[in-house]
GROMACS .gro file of C-alpha atoms in nm:
model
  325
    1UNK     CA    1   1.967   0.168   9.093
    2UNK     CA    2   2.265   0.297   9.294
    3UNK     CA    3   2.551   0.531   9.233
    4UNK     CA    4   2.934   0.577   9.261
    5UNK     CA    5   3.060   0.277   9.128
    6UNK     CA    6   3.040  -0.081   9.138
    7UNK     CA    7   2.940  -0.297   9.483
    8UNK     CA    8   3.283  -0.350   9.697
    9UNK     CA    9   3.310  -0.738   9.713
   10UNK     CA   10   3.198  -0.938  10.003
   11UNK     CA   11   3.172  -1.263  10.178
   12UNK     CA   12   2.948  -1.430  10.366
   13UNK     CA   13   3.017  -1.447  10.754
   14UNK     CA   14   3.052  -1.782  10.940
   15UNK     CA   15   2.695  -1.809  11.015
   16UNK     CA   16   2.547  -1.742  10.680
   17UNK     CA   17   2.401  -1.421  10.851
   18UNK     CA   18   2.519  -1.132  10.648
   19UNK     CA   19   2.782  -1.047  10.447
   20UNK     CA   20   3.097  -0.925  10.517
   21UNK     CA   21   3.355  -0.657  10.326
   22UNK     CA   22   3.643  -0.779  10.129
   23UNK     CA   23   3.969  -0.557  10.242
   24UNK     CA   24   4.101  -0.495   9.943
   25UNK     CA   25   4.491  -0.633   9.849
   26UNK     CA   26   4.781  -0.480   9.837
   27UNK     CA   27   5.004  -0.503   9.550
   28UNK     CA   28   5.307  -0.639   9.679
   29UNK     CA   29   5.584  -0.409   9.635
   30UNK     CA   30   5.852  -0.491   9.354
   31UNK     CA   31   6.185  -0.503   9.418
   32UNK     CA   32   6.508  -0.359   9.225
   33UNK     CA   33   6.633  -0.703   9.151
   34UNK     CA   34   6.268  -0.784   9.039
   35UNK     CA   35   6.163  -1.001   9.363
   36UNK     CA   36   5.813  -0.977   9.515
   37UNK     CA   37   5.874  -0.857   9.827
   38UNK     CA   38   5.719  -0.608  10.083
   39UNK     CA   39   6.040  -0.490  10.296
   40UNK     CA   40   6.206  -0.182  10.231
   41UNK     CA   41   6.550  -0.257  10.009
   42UNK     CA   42   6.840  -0.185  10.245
   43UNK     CA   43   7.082   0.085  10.191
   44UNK     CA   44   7.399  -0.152  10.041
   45UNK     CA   45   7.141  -0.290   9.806
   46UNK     CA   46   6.990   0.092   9.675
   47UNK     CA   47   7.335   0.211   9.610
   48UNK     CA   48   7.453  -0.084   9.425
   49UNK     CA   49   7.129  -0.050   9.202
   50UNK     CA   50   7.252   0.274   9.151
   51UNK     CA   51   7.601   0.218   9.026
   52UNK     CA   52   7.485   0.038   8.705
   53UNK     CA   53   7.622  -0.310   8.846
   54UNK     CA   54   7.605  -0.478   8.516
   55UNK     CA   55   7.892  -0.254   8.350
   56UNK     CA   56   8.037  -0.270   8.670
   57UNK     CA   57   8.067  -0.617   8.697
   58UNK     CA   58   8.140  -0.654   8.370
   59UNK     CA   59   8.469  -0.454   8.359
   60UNK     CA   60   8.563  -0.596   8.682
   61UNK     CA   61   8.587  -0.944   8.538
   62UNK     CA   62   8.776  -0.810   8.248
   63UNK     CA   63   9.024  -0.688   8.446
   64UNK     CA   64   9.062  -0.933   8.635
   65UNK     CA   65   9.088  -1.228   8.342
   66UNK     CA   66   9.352  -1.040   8.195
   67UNK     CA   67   9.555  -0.990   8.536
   68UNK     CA   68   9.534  -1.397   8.542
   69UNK     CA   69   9.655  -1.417   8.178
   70UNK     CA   70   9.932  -1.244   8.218
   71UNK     CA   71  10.064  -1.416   8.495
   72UNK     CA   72   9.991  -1.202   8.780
   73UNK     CA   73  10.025  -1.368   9.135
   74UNK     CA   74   9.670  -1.430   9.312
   75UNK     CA   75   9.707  -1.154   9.545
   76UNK     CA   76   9.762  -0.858   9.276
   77UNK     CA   77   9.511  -1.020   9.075
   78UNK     CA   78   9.271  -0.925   9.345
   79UNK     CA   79   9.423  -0.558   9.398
   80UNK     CA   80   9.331  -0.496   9.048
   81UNK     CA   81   9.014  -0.633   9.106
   82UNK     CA   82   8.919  -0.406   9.434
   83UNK     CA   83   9.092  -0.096   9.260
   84UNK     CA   84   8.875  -0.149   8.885
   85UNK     CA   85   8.526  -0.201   9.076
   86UNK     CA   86   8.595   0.082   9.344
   87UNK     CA   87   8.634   0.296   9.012
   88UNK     CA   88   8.381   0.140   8.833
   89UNK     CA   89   8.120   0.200   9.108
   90UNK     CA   90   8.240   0.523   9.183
   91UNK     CA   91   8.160   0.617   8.794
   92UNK     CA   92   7.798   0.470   8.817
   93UNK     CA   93   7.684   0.623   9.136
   94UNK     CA   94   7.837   0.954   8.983
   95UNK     CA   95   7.569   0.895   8.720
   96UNK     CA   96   7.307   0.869   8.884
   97UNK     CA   97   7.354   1.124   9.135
   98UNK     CA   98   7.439   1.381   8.874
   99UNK     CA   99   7.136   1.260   8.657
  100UNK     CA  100   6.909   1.245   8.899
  101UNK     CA  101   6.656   1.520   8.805
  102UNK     CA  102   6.643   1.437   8.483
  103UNK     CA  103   6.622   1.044   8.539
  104UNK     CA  104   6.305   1.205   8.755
  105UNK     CA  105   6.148   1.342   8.498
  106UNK     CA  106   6.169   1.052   8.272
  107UNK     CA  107   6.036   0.860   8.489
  108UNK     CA  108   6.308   0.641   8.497
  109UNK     CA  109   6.161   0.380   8.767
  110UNK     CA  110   6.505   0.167   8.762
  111UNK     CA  111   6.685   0.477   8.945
  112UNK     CA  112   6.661   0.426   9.285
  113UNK     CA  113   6.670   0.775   9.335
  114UNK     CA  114   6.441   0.859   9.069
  115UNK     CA  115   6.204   0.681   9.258
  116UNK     CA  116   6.273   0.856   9.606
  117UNK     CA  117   6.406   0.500   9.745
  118UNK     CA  118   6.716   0.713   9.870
  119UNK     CA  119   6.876   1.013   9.903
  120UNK     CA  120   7.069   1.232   9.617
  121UNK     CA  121   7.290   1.322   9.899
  122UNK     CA  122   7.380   0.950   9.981
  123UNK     CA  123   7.455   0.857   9.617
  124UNK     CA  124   7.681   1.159   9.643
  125UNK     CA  125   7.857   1.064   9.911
  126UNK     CA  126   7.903   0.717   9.826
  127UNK     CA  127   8.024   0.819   9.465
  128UNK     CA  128   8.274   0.974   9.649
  129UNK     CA  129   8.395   0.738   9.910
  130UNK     CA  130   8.457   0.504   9.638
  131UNK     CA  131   8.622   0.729   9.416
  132UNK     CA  132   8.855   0.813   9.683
  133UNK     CA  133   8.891   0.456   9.755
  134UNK     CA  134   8.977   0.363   9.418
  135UNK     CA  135   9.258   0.606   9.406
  136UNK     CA  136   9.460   0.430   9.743
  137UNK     CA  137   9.380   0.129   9.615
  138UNK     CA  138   9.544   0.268   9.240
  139UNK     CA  139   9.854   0.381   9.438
  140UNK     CA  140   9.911   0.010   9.552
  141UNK     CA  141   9.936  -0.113   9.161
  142UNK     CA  142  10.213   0.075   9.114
  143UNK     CA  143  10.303   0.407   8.893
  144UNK     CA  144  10.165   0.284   8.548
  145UNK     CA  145   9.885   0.148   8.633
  146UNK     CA  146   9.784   0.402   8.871
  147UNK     CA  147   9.807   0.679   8.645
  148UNK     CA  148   9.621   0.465   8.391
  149UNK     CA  149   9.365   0.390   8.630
  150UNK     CA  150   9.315   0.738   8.772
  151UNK     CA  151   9.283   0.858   8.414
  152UNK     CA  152   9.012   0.599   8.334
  153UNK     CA  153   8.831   0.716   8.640
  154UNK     CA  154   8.847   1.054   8.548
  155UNK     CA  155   8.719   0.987   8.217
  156UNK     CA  156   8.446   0.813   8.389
  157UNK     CA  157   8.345   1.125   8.570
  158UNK     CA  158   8.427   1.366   8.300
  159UNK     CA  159   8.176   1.156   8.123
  160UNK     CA  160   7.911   1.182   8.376
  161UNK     CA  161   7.984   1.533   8.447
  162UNK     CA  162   7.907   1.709   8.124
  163UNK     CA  163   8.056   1.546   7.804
  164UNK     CA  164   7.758   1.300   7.754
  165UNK     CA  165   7.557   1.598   7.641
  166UNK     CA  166   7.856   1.674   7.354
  167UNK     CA  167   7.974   1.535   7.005
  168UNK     CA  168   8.272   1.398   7.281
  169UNK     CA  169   8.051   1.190   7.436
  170UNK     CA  170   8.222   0.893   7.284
  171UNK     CA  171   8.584   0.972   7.397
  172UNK     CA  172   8.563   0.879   7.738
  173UNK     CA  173   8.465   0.548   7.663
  174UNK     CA  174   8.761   0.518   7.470
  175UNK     CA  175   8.990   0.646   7.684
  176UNK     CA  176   8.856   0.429   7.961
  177UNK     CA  177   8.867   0.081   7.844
  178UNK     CA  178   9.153   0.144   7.563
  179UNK     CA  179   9.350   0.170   7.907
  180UNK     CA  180   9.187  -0.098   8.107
  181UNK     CA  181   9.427  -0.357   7.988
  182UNK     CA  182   9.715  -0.114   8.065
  183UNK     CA  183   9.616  -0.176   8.422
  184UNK     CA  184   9.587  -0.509   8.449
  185UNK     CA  185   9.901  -0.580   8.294
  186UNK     CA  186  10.133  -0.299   8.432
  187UNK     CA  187  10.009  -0.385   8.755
  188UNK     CA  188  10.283  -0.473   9.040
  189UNK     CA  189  10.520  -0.291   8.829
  190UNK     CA  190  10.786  -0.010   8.854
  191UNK     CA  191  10.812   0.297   8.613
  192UNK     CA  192  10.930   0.064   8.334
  193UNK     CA  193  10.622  -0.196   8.413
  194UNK     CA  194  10.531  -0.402   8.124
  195UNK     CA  195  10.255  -0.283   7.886
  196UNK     CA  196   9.979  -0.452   7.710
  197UNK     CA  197  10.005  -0.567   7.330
  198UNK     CA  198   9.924  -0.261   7.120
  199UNK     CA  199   9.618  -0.482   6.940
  200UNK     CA  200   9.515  -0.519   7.339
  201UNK     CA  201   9.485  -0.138   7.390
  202UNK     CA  202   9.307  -0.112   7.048
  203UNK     CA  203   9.047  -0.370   7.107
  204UNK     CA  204   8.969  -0.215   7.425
  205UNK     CA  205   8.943   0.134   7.278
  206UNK     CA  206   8.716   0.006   6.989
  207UNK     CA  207   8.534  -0.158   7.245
  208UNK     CA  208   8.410   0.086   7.408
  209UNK     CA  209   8.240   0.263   7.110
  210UNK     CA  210   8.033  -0.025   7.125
  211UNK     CA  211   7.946  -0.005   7.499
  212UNK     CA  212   7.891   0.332   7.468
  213UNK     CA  213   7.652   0.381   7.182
  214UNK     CA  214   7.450   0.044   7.261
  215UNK     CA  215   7.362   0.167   7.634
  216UNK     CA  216   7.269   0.465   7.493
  217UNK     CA  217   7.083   0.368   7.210
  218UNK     CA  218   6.737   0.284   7.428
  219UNK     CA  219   6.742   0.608   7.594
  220UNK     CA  220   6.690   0.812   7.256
  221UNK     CA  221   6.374   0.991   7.313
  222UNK     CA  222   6.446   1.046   7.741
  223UNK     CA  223   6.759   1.203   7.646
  224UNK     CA  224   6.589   1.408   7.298
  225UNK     CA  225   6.333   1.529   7.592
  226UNK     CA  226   6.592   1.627   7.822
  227UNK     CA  227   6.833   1.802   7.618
  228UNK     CA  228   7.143   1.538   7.591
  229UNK     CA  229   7.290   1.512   7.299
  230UNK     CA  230   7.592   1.327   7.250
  231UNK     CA  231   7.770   1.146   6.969
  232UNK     CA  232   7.524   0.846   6.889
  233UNK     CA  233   7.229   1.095   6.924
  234UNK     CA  234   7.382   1.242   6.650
  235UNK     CA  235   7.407   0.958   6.443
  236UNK     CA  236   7.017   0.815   6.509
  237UNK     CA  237   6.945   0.448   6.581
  238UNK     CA  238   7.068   0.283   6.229
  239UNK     CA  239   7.389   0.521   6.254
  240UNK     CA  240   7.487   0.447   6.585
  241UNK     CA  241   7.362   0.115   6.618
  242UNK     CA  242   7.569   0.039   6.287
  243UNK     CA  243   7.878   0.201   6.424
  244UNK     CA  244   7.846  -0.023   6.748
  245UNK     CA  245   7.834  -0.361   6.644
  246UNK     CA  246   8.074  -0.305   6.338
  247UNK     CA  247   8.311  -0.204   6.628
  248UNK     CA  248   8.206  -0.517   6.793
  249UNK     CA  249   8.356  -0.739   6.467
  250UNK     CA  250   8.665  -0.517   6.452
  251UNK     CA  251   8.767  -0.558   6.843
  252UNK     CA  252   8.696  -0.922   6.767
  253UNK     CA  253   8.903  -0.943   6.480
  254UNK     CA  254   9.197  -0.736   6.672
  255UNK     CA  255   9.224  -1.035   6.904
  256UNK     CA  256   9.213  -1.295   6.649
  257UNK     CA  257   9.503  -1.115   6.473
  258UNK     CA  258   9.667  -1.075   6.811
  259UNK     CA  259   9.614  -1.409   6.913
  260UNK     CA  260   9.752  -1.583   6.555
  261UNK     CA  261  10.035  -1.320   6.453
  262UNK     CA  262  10.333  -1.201   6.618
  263UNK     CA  263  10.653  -1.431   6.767
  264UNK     CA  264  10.437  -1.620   6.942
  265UNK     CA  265  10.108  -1.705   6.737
  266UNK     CA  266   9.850  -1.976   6.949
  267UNK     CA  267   9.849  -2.326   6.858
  268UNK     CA  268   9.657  -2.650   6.812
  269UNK     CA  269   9.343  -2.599   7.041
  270UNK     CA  270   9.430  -2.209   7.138
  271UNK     CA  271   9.378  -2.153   6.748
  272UNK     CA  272   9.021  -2.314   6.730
  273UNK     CA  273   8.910  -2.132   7.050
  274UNK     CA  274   8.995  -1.852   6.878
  275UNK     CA  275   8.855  -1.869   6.565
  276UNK     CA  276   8.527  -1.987   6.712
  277UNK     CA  277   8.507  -1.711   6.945
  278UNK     CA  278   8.555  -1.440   6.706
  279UNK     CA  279   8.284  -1.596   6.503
  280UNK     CA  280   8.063  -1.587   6.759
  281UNK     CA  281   8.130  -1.269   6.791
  282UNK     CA  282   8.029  -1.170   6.456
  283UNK     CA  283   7.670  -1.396   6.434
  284UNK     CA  284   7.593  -1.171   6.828
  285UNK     CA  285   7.650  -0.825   6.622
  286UNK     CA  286   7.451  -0.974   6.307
  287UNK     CA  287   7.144  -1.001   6.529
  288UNK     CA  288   7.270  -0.694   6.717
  289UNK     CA  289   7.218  -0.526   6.357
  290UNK     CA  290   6.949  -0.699   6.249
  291UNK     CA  291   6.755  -0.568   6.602
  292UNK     CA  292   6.908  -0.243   6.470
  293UNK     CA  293   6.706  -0.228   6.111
  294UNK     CA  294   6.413  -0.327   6.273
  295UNK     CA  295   6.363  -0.063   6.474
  296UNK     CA  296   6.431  -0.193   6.810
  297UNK     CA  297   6.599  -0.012   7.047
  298UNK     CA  298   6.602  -0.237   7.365
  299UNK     CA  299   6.828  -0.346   7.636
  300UNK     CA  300   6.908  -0.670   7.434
  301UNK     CA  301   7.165  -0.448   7.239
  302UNK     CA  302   7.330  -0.386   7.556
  303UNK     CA  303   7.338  -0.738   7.668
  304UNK     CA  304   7.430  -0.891   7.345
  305UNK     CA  305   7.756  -0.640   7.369
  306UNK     CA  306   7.795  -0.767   7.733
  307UNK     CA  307   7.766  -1.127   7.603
  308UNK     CA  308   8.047  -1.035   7.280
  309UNK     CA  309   8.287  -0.933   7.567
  310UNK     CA  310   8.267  -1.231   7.765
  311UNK     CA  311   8.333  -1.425   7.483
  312UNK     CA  312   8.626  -1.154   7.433
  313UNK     CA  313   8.726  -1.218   7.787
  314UNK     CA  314   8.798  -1.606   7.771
  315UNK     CA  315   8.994  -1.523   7.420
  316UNK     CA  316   9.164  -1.282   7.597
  317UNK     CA  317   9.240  -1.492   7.890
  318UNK     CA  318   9.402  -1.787   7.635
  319UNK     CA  319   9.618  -1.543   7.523
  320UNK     CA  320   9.810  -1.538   7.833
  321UNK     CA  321  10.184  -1.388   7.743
  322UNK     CA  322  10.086  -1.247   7.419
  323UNK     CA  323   9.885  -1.000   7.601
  324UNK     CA  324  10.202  -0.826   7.661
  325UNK     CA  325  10.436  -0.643   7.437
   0.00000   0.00000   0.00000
């Protein structure tokens, strides 16, 4: 009988003679975006893993749908695109450079930097570049909806910086998307630019709870471990998760009431498009909730926010004029 461990496998050579070793296989390496693949991601690639491309994207396209509603000529349409995801990235990267020791010792293997894949100090200096970016391109929307838009940055960073840890943890969110329509639509403009709808602003504000407490939500125990505590920690799965997709149903409801009051109330097909969409709306946060009570703190809660708000976004973009005030 022999020792230390089972026989390495082995094949027989070409001639029968005598068996030959196996080299054992390497585990191809995975990728970010979940591809088999054995070269090293490139740099572009790591640092847009590491600006959380899915809220990025996300409020990009928002911005940018309600820039189209309201009439906004192609070309500032894209300035407010370029300016919202130079922010938007800038706020992401922030994260994750700022988080990075504790995303480390969470283990947190969809960090690029967590898993040494690149440098603190190049997440740094992108964050950055594209904050700075983000700011020129702000300065070329005009003076409302740069101030708006340097505000929601900063409330981005603030975020990142420090208030996640606090009760306040909530208020950038609001801040930040309860002025995203305030950039789309004062965009181009003077000092007395047109504003959004007041039910706009509110929808995004309320919004944002939701974002904010449903990305949080499967990160309960890594934050507990790592001393962050802000407001949906407080409030536990049920509370928070509760709090988020009851937001959901109000910000739907805000655009339905936007969309059928006022002067100018849709009509005919605009009507059924809304109705239907905010009743989508509302079956999403039922199984949102539902996910909620049963104990289940995944991603899904994320996406099926993500999912309400592109729903949100094609309302939004039907409401064309009403958007503003």
């Amino acid at each position: 009988m022999t020792s230390g461990g089972p026989p390495r496998p082995s094949r027989v050579d070409a001639d029968g003679a005598r068996p030959l070793p196996v080299a054992p296989v390497q585990p191809p390496v995975r990728t970010l975006a979940g591809v088999s693949d054995t070269r090293r991601p490139s740099t572009v690639r790591l640092l847009f893993a590491s600006s959380h491309p899915g809220p990025t994207v996300t409020v990009t396209v928002l911005a940018a749908v309600i820039a189209v509603a309201v009439g906004h000529p192609v070309w500032l349409v894209a300035l407010v695109a370029l300016a919202v995801v130079a922010g938007q990235l800038s706020i992401g990267l922030a994260n994750d450079w700022i988080d990075a020791d504790r995303d480390r010792a969470v283990g947190r293997s969809d960090k690029p930097v967590a898993r040494g894949l690149i440098s603190v100090r190049a997440v740094r200096a992108a964050a950055f570049a594209t904050a700075g970016a983000a700011v020129l391109l702000s300065i070329a929307l005009g003076p409302v909806a740069a101030v708006a838009h340097v505000v929601l940055v900063a409330a981005g960073w603030a975020y990142d910086a420090g208030l996640k840890r606090t009760v306040w943890s909530v208020v950038p969110f609001v801040v930040a998307f309860g002025l995203l329509p305030v950039v789309a639509v004062a965009a181009g403009g003077s000092q007395d630019a047109a504003w959004p709808a007041w039910w706009a602003i509110a929808t995004g504000a309320v919004f944002g709870i939701a974002i904010h407490c449903t990305n949080v939500l499967p990160d309960l125990l890594d934050d507990e471990a790592t001393g962050v505590r802000g407001f949906p920690h407080r409030l536990g799965l049920r509370g928070a998760g509760t709090l988020a997709f009851g937001a959901l149903v109000v910000a739907a409801a805000l655009v339905l009431g936007g969309q059928l009051g006022g002067d100018d109330p849709a009509r005919g097909g605009a009507v059924v498009l809304a109705v239907v969409g905010a009743l989508v709306v509302v079956v999403l946060a039922a199984v949102g909730i539902r996910l909620v009570f049963a104990g289940r703190p995944t991603r899904a809660l994320f996406r099926l926010v993500i999912a309400s708000s592109l729903v949100l976004v094609v309302e939004l973009g039907v409401a064309g004029a009403r958007l503003v005030a």
